[in-house]
Structures are given as structure tokens and as C-alpha cells.
Tab-separated table of C-alpha atoms in Angstrom:
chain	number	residue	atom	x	y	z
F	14	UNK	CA	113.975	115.516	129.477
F	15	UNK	CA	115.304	113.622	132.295
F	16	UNK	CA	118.437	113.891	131.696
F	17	UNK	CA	117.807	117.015	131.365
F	18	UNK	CA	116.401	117.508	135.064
F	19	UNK	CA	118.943	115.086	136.101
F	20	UNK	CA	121.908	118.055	135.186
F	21	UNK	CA	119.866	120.714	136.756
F	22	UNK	CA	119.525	118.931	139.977
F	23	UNK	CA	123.610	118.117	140.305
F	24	UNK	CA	124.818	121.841	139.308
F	25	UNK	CA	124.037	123.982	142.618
F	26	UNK	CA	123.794	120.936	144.418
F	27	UNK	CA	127.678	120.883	143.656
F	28	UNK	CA	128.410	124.500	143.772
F	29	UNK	CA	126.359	125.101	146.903
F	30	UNK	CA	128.565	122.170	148.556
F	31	UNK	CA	132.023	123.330	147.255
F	32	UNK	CA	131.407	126.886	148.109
F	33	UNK	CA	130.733	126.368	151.814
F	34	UNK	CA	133.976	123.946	152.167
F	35	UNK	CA	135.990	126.443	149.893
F	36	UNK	CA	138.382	127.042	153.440
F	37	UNK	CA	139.479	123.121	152.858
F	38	UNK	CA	140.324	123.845	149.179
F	39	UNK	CA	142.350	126.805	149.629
F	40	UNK	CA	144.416	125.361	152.766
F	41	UNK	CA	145.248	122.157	150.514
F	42	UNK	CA	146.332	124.446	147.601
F	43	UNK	CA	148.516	125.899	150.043
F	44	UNK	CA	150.272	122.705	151.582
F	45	UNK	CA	151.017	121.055	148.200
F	46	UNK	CA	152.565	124.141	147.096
F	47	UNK	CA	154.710	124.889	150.176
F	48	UNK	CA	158.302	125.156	149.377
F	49	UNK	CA	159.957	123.493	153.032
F	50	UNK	CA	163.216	125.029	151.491
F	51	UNK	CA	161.927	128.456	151.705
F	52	UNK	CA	158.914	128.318	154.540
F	53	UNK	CA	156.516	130.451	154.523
F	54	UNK	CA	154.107	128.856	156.885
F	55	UNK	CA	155.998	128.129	160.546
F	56	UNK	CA	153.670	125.011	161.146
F	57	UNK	CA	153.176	123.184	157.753
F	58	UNK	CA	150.458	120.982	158.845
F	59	UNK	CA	146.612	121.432	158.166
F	60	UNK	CA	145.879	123.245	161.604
F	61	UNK	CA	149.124	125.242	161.525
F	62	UNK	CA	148.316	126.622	158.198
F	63	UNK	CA	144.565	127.632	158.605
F	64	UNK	CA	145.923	129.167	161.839
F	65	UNK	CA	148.768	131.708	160.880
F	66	UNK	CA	146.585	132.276	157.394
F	67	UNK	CA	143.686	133.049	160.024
F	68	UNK	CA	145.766	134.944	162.318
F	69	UNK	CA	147.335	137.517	159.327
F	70	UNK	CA	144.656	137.611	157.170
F	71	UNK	CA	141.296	136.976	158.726
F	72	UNK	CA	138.951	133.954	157.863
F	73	UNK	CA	136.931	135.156	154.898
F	74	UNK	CA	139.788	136.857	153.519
F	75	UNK	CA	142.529	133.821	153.952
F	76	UNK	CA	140.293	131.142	153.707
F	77	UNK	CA	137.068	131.579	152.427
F	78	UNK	CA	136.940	133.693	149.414
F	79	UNK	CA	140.560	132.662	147.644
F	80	UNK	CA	139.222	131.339	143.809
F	81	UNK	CA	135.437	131.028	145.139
F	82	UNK	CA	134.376	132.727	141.752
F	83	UNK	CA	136.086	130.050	140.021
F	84	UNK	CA	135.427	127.423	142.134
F	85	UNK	CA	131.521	127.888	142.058
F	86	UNK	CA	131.408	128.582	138.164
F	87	UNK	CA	133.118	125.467	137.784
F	88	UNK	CA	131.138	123.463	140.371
F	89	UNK	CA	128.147	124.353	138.977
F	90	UNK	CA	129.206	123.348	135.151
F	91	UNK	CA	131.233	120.342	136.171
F	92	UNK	CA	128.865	118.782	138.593
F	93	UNK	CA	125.990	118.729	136.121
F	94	UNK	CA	128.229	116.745	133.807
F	95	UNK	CA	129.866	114.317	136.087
F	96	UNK	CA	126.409	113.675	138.405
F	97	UNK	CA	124.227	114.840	136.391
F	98	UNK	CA	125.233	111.947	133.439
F	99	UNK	CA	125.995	109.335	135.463
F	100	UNK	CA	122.428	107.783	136.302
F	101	UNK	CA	121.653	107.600	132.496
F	102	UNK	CA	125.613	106.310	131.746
F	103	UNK	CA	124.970	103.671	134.270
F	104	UNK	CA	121.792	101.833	133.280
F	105	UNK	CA	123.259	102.436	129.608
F	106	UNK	CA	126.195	100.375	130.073
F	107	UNK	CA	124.204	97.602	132.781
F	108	UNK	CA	121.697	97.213	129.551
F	109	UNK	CA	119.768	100.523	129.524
F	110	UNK	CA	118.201	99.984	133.089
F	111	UNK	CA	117.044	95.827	132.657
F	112	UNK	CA	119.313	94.605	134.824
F	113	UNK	CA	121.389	95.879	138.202
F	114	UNK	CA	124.168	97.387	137.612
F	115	UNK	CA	127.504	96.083	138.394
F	116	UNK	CA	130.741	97.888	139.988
F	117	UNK	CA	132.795	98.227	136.962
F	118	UNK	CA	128.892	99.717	135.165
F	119	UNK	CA	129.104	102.258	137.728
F	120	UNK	CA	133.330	102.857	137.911
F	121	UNK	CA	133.079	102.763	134.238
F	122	UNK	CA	130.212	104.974	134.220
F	123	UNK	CA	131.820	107.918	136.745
F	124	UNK	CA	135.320	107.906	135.305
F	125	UNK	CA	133.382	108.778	132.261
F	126	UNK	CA	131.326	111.656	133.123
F	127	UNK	CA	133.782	112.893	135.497
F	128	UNK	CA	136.565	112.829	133.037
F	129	UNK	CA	134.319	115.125	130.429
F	130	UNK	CA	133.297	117.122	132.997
F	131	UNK	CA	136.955	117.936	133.732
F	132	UNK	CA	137.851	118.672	130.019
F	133	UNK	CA	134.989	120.904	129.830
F	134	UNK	CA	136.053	122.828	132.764
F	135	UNK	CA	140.210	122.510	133.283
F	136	UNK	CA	140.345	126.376	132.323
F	137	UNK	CA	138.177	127.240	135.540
F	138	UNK	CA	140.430	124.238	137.867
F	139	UNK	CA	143.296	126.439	136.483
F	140	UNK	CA	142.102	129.512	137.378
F	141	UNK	CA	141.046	128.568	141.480
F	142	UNK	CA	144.082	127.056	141.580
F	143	UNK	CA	146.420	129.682	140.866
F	144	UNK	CA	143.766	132.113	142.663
F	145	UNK	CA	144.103	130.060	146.243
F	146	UNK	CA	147.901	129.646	145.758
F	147	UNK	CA	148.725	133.153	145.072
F	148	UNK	CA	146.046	134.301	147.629
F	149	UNK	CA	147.236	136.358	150.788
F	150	UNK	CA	147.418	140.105	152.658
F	151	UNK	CA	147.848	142.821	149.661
F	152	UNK	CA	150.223	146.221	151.081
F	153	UNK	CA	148.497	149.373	151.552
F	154	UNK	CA	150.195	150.085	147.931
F	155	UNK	CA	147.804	147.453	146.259
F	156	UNK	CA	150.783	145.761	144.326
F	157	UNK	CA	152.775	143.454	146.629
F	158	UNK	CA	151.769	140.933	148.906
F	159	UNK	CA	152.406	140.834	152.565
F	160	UNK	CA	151.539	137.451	153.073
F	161	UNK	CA	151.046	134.020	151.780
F	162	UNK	CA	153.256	131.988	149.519
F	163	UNK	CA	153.944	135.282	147.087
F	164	UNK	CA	155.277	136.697	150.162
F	165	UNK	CA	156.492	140.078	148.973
F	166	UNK	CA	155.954	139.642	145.054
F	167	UNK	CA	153.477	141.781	142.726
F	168	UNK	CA	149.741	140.473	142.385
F	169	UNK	CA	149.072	138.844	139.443
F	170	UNK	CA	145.198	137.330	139.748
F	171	UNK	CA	142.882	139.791	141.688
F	172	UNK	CA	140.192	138.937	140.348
F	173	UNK	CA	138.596	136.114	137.916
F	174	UNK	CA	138.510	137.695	134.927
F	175	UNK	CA	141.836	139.455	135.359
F	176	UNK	CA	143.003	136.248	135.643
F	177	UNK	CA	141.614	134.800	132.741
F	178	UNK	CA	142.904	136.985	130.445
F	179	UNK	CA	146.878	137.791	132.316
F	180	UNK	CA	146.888	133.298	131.504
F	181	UNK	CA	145.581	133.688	127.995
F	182	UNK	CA	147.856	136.909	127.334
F	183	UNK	CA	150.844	135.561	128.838
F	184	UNK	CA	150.959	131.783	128.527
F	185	UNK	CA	147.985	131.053	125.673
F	186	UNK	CA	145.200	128.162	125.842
F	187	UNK	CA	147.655	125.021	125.656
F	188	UNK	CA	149.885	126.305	128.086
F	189	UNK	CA	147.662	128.342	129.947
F	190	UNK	CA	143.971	127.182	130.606
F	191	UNK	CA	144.509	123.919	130.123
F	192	UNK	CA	148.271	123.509	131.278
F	193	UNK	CA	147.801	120.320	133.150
F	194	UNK	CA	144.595	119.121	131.623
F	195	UNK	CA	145.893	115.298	131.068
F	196	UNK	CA	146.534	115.365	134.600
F	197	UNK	CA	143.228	117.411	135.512
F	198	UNK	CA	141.183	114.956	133.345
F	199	UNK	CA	142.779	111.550	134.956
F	200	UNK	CA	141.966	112.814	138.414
F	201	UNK	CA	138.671	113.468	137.317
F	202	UNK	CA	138.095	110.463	136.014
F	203	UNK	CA	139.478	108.234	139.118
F	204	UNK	CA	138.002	110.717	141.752
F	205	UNK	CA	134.634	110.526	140.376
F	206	UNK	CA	134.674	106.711	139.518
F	207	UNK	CA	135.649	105.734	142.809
F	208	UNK	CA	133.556	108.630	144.839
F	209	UNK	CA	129.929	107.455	142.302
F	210	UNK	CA	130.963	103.648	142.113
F	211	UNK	CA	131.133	103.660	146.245
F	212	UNK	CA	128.664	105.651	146.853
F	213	UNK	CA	125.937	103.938	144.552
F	214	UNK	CA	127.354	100.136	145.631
F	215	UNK	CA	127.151	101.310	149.545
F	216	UNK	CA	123.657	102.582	149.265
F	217	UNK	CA	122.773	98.987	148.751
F	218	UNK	CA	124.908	97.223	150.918
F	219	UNK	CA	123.719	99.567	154.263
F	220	UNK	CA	120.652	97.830	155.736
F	221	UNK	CA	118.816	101.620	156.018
F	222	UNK	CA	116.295	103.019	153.641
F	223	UNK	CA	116.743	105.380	151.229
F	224	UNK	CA	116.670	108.696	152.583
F	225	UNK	CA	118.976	111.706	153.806
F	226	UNK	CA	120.322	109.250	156.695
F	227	UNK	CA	121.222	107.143	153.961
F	228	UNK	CA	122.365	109.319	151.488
F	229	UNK	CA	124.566	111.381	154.552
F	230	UNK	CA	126.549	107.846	155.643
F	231	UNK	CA	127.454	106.590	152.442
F	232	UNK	CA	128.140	110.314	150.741
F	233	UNK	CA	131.028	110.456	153.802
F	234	UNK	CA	132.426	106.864	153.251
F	235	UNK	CA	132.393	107.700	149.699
F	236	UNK	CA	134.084	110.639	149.563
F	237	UNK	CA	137.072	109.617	151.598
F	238	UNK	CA	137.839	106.623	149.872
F	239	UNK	CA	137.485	108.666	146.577
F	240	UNK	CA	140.216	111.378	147.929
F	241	UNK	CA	142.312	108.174	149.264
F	242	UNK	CA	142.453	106.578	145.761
F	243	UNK	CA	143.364	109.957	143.799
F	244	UNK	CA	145.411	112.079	146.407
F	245	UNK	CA	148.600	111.743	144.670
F	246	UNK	CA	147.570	112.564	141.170
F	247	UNK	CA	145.896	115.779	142.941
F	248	UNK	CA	149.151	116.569	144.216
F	249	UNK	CA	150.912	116.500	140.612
F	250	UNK	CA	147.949	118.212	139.440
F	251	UNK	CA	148.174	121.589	141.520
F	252	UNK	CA	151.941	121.264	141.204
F	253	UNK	CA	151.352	121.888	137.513
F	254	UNK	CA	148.981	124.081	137.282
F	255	UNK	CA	151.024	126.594	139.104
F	256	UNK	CA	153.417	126.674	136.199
F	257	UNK	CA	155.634	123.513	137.299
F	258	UNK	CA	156.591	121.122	133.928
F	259	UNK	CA	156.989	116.934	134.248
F	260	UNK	CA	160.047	117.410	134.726
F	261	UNK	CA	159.887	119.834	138.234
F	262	UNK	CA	156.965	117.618	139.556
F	263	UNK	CA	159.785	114.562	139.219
F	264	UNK	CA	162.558	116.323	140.927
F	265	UNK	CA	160.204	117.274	143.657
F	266	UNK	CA	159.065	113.828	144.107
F	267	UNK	CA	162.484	112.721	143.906
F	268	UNK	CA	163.652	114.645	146.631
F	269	UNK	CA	160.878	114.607	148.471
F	270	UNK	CA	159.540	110.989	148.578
F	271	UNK	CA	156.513	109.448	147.866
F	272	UNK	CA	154.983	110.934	151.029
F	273	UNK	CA	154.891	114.205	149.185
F	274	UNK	CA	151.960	113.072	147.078
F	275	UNK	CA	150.332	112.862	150.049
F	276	UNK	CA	150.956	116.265	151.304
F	277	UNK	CA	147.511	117.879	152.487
F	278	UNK	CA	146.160	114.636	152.913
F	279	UNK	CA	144.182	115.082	155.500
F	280	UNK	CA	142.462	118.915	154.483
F	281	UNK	CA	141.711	117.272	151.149
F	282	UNK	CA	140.144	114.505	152.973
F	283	UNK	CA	138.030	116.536	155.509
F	284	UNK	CA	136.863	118.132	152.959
F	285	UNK	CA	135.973	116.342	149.992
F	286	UNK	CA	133.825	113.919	152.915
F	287	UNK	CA	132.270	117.118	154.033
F	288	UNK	CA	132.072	118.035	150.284
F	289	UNK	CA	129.989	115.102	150.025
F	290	UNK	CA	128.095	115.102	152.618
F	291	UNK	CA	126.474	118.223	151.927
F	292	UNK	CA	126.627	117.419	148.394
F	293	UNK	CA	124.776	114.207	147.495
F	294	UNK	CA	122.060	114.694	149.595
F	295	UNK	CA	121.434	118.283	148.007
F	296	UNK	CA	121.541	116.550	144.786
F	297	UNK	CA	119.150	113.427	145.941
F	298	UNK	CA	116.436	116.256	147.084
F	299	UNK	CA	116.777	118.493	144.180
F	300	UNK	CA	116.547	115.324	142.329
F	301	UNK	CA	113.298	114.074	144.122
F	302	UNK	CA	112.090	117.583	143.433
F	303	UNK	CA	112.090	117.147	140.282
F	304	UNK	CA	110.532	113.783	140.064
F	305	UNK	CA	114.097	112.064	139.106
F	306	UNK	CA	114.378	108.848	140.843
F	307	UNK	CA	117.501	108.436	143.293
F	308	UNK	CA	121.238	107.455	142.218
């Protein structure tokens, strides 16, 4: 039962966070998919491109609502898994709760829930991603774009469940849903081990009580050092999940250096801490709410 309570307390807490930073998402999309060969954005830096897609296509249009279905769907499922498990993981692996856990119980512990978590839900990671990269102004015809980075071509994902089945149809499960999933899964796995592991170790290493002021400062620390550790595996992530093979997402980096991988760096980073911050402590209340005892 409370692991139980313990799931139901990380889902909206997750979705509710991820929803409201969706802008972040969308403009990191955006800069790891941005072809400097053939620009579409004049500025190709986090303000220039949340600027001109704010200038041609309004806020909630350009920034806000690009794969927000998707992305709250999949917040919802995949948080309970990879916060909602990790508590009971934890004390599991540090001898079911006798003795404090260790850093590598709690690394070990995230990089497992948040790598089933991810396997569970790569279909929906697909499905925002190729939503907030294909995302811009449609023509008064309702076929073509006008903006974005599909720039004058024929709209493919309106909506979620268009886009669902135009992936299934057209490039099957394998290839499709879960093109990328090894990738998807790994990122998962490192992203939440290092976001869970830091966060739980900081809470008691900062001389404050627990609490939102707590739970606030070491949900921000966390979260940037998790988006440090696995920025350029999210790069060859969205690179593939866009349609791009091993063997693209090589050339790329081979032409474009190592500093690629770090391309939206700083979007990704604003907002996975901002992710957090109004993530964890959501959780930690819904979680008190419920009588569940704190990460």
C-alpha cells in the first residue's frame, strides 16, 4: 500500500512540474535539431530562439503547447515509476531500511527506476519530441508550415493521436515508438540516478530541516548536476528520435565537435532545475499528504 501511495504522490507531482516548464522543452528540441547549414532561426542561442519563435508565433502557440499532450501523459506515467519506486528500491538495496543508505544504494536505486520508467514510456518521449520539433505557424491552407524548422513542408503530427498512429502506420513499433529507446532508456537511467542520488545525499549534508526550504535548495542543485552529467546523451537522443540513424548522429558529431552534444545546454539546464524545483517539493507534500515519509 505504500508503495502504492508512494506512485500516486510522484505522477502529477511530475506532470504538474513538466507542464508549466514545457516552453524550456520545446526551445531545447529546437536547438539540438537546428541545421546551422540551412538556418532557420537568425540567433541560434536560447534567447534568440524563444524570441523569433515568440515573435512569429505567439507564446502559447510557439512555446507552450508544442507536445504538452505527450509530455504530461508521459510525466504523469513515468514519474510514478522513476520517484514513485525509488524510496522502496533504496532501503531494499541499503538492507530493506536497517541501515543508511549509501550513494551507489541510491545511484543504483534511480538509474533503476528511471531506466523502467523510460522503457515503459519511450513511445510518448517519441511522440513530444517529434511534436516540439515539427511545431511552428500552419498557412491559412492548413497543410504547410510557415514557420519553424519544417519551414514550408506539409504537417505531419497535429495532434497526439494523429501522431501516434502516422509513426505506427508509417515506420511500425521498432522503428517508430521506440526508435531510439536504448538511447531513451540510458538517459533515463543516468538522469535520474544522478538527479535522486544528489538530491537524497544533499538533503543530508545541508544543515536545514526538512521542509519546502529544504526540499527547494537541494531539488535546484540536483537537477543541474543531473542535466550536466546526461546532456550529451540527450542530444543523441532527440537527434534520433527525429528519424536520424547511428550513423547521421556520428557524422554530425564529427563535423560538428563535441560541443554539439552540448547544444541547448543551457535551456535544458534552466529547465530541468526549474523542473525540479517545482517538482520535488510537489512530490514531498503530496507525499506527506498521504502519510508517506520524505525521500
Amino acid at each position: 500500500m505504500s508503495i502504492a501511495k508512494e506512485m500516486v504522490a510522484a505522477g502529477p507531482g511530475c506532470a504538474v512540474a513538466n507542464g508549466l516548464l514545457n516552453a524550456f522543452e520545446t526551445t531545447k528540441v529546437k536547438l539540438q535539431l537546428h541545421n546551422p547549414t540551412k538556418p532557420v532561426y537568425s540567433t541560434p542561442t536560447t534567447t534568440g530562439v524563444m524570441t523569433q519563435i515568440i515573435r512569429e508565433e505567439g507564446v502559447v502557440r510557439g512555446l507552450i503547447t508544442p507536445g504538452l499532450s505527450a509530455s504530461l501523459t508521459r510525466s504523469m506515467l513515468y514519474g510514478a515509476y522513476r520517484v514513485g519506486l525509488y524510496s522502496s528500491m533504496r532501503d531494499f538495496l541499503s538492507g530493506d531500511g536497517t541501515s543508511e543508505p549509501q550513494l551507489h544504494h541510491r545511484m543504483a536505486s534511480g538509474m533503476f527506476t528511471g531506466g523502467l520508467g523510460a522503457m515503459l514510456t519511450c513511445p510518448l518521449d517519441v511522440v513530444r519530441t517529434r511534436m516540439q520539433a515539427e511545431a511552428g505557424r500552419i498557412g491559412d491552407c492548413g497543410r504547410y508550415y510557415t514557420t519553424g524548422l519544417r519551414k514550408g513542408k506539409e504537417v505531419r503530427y497535429p495532434n497526439l493521436t494523429t501522431t501516434i498512429r502516422s509513426i505506427v502506420e508509417n515506420e511500425g513499433l521498432r522503428n517508430g515508438l521506440y526508435r531510439g529507446a536504448s538511447v531513451t532508456v540510458a538517459r533515463a537511467s543516468l538522469l535520474n540516478g544522478a538527479q535522486l542520488a544528489s538530491y537524497d545525499t544533499l538533503k543530508h549534508l545541508v544543515p536545514m530541516e526538512e521542509g519546502p526550504k529544504l526540499h527547494t535548495l537541494c531539488a535546484l542543485m540536483s537537477g543541474i548536476i543531473a542535466q550536466t552529467v546526461v546532456m550529451p546523451i540527450d542530444t543523441i537522443k532527440s537527434k534520433m528520435m527525429v528519424g536520424s540513424c547511428r550513423r547521421v548522429v556520428w557524422k554530425t558529431l564529427l563535423e560538428r565537435g563535441p560541443l554539439w552534444l552540448y547544444k541547448g545546454y543551457l535551456p535544458a539546464c534552466a529547465g530541468q532545475g526549474l523542473i525540479m524545483v517545482l517538482q520535488m517539493p510537489l512530490i514531498e507534500e503530496f507525499r506527506r499528504m498521504l502519510g508517506v515519509k520524505a525521500i
